[in-house]
Short mmCIF file of C-alpha atoms in Angstrom, two decimals:
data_model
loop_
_atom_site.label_atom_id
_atom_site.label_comp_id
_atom_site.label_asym_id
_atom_site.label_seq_id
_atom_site.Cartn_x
_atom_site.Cartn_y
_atom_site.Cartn_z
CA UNK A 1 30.25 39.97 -17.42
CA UNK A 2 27.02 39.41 -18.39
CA UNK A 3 27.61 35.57 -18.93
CA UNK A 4 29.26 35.46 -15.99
CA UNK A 5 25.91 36.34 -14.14
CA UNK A 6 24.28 34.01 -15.59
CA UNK A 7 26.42 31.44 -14.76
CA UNK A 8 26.93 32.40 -10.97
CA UNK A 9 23.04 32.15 -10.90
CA UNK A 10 23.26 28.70 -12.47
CA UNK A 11 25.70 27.16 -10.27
CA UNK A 12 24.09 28.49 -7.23
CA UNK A 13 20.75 27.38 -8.60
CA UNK A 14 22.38 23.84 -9.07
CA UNK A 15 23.93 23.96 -5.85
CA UNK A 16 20.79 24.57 -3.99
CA UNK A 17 19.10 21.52 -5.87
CA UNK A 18 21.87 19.82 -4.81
CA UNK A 19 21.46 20.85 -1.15
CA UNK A 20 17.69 20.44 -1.49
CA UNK A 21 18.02 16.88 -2.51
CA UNK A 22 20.31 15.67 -0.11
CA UNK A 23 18.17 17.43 2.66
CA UNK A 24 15.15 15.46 1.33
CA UNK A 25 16.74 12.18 0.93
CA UNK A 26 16.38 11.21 4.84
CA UNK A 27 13.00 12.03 4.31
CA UNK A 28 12.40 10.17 1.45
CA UNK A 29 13.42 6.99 2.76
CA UNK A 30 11.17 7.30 5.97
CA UNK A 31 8.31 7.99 3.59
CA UNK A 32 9.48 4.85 1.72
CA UNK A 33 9.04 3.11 5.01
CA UNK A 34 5.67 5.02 5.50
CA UNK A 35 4.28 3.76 2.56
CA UNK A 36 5.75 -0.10 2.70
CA UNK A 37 4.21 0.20 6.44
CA UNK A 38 0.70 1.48 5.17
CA UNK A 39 1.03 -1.71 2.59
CA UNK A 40 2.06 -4.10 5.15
CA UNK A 41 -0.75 -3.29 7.65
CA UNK A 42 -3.45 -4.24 4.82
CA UNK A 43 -1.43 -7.46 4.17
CA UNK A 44 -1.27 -7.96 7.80
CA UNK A 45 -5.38 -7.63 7.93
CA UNK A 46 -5.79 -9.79 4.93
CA UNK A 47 -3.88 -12.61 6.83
CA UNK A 48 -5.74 -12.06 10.13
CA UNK A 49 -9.10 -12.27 7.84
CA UNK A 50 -10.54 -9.24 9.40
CA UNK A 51 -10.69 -5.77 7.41
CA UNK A 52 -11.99 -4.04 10.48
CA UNK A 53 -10.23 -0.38 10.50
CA UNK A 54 -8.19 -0.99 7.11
CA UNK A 55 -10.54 1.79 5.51
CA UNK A 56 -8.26 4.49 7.18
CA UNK A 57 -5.29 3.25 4.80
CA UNK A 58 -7.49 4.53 1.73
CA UNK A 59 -8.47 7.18 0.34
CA UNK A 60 -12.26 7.79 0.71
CA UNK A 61 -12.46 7.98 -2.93
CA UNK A 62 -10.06 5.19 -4.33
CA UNK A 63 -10.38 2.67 -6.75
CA UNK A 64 -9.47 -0.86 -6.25
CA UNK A 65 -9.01 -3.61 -9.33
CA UNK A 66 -8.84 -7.30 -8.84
CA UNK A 67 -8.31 -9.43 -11.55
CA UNK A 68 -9.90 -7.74 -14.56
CA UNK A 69 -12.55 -6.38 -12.13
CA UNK A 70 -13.40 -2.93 -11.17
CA UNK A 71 -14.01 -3.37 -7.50
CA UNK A 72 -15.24 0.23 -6.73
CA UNK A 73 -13.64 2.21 -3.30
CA UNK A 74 -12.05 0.28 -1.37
CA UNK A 75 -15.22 0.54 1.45
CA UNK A 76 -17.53 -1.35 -1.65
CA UNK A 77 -14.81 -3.57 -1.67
CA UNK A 78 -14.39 -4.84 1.72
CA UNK A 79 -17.98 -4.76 2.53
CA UNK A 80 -18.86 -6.72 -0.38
CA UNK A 81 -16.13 -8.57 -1.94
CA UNK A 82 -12.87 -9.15 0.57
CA UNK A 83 -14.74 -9.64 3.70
CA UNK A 84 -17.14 -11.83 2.87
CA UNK A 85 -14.32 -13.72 0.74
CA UNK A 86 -12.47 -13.78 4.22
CA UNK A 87 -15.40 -15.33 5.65
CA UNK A 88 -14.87 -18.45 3.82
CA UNK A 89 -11.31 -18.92 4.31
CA UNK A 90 -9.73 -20.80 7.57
CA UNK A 91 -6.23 -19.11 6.36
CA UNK A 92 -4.21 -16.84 4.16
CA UNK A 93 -0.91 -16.32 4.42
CA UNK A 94 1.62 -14.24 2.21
CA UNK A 95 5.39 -15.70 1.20
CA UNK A 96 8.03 -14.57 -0.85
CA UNK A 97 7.03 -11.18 -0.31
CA UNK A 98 8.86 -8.28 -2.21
CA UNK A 99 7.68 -4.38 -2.63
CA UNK A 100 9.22 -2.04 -4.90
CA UNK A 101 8.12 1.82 -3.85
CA UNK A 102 8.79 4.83 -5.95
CA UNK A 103 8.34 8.37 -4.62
CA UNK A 104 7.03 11.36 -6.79
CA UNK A 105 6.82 14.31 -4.36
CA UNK A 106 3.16 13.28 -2.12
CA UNK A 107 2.62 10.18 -4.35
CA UNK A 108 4.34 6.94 -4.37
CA UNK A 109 4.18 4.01 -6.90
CA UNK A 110 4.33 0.58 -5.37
CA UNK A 111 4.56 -2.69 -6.86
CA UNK A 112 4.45 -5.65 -4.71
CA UNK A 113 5.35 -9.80 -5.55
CA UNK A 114 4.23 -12.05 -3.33
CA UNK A 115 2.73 -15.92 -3.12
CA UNK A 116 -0.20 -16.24 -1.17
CA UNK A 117 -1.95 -19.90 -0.16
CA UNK A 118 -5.55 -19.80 1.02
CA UNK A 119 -7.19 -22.49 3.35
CA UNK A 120 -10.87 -22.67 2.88
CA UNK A 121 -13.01 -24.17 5.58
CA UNK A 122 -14.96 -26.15 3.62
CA UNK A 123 -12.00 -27.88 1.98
CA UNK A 124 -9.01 -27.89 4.56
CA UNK A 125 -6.82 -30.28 2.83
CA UNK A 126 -7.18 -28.34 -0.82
CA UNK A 127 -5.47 -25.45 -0.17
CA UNK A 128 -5.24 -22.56 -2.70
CA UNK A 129 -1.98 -20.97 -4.23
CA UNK A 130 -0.97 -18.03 -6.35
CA UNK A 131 1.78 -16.01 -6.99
CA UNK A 132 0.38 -12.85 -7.31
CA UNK A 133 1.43 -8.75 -7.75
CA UNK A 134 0.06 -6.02 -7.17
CA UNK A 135 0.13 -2.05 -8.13
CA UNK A 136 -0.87 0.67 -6.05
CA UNK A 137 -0.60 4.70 -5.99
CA UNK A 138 -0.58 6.20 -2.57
CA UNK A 139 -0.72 9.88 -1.64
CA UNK A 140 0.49 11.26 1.42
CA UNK A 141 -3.01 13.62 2.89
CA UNK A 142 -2.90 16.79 4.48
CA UNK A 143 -2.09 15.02 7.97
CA UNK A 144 1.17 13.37 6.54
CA UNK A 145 -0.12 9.92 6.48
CA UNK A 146 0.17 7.83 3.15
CA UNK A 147 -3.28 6.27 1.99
CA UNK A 148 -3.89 4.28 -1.23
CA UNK A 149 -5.62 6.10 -3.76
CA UNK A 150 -5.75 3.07 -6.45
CA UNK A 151 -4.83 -0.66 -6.28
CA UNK A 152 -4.79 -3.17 -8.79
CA UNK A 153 -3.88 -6.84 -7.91
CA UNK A 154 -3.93 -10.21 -9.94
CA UNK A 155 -2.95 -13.67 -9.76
CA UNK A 156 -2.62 -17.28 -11.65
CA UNK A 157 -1.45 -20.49 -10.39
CA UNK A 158 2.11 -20.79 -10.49
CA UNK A 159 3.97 -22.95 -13.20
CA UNK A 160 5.20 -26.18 -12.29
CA UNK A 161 9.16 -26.03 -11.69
CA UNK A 162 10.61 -27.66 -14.32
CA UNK A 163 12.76 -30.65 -14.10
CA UNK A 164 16.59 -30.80 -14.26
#
């Protein structure tokens, strides 16, 4: 009898992890589209060349890496890195864009692939291209709005396709 206690509390246990999980799967898939949303409005920024308001998708204390660089927040960055970088440039746009997004309970993992292709003003016909990726931790704040904590993003110039 005693085993068979244990095992009624077991299976109900199981059955409300079950029921638990299927309630929160809805919800997980809007925050998956919460979180690709918070990523795509910084891309979105990057290609209009203007950071104005972007602080609100981070975290006042978060980190951001670029290339074997530590950055600082993300407010030392803009002010002193990406905008003035964006200053230069007469266009940036993103292609083959792809985003991966994990969810851990208020944190999500997300990797993102991409190309991007700069055009700088003072050389219009050189234009610039990388594939690059990029790896970022968001939590979800008291409000229920994702914001990156940490970002990391690098990039090379891609290999020449080979020949057939």
């Amino acid at each position: 009898m005693k085993h068979l206690s244990v095992f009624a509390a077991l299976a109900t246990a199981l059955g409300l992890s079950a029921f638990t999980a299927q309630a929160q799967a809805p919800h997980a898939s809007g925050d998956e589209a919460a979180v690709k949303a918070v990523l795509r409005q910084y891309q979105q920024a990057v290609q209009k060349l203007d950071t104005t308001g972007t602080h609100r998708l981070f975290t006042a204390d978060s980190e951001v890496f670029e290339s074997g660089g530590v950055e600082g927040t993300y407010r030392h960055y803009a002010a002193h890195h990406l905008a003035p970088e964006l200053r230069e440039f007469s266009a940036f746009t993103f292609s083959d864009y792809q985003a991966k997004v994990r969810l851990d309970g208020p944190y999500a993992f997300a990797t993102e692939t991409y190309t991007y292709t700069i055009g700088l003003k003072k050389d219009p016909k050189t234009p610039i291209v990388r594939k690059g990726v990029a790896t970022s931790v968001l939590r979800k704040n008291a409000a229920g709005q994702w914001q990156i904590v940490s970002t990391h993003t690098s990039a090379r110039t891609p290999r020449p396709k080979k020949q057939s």
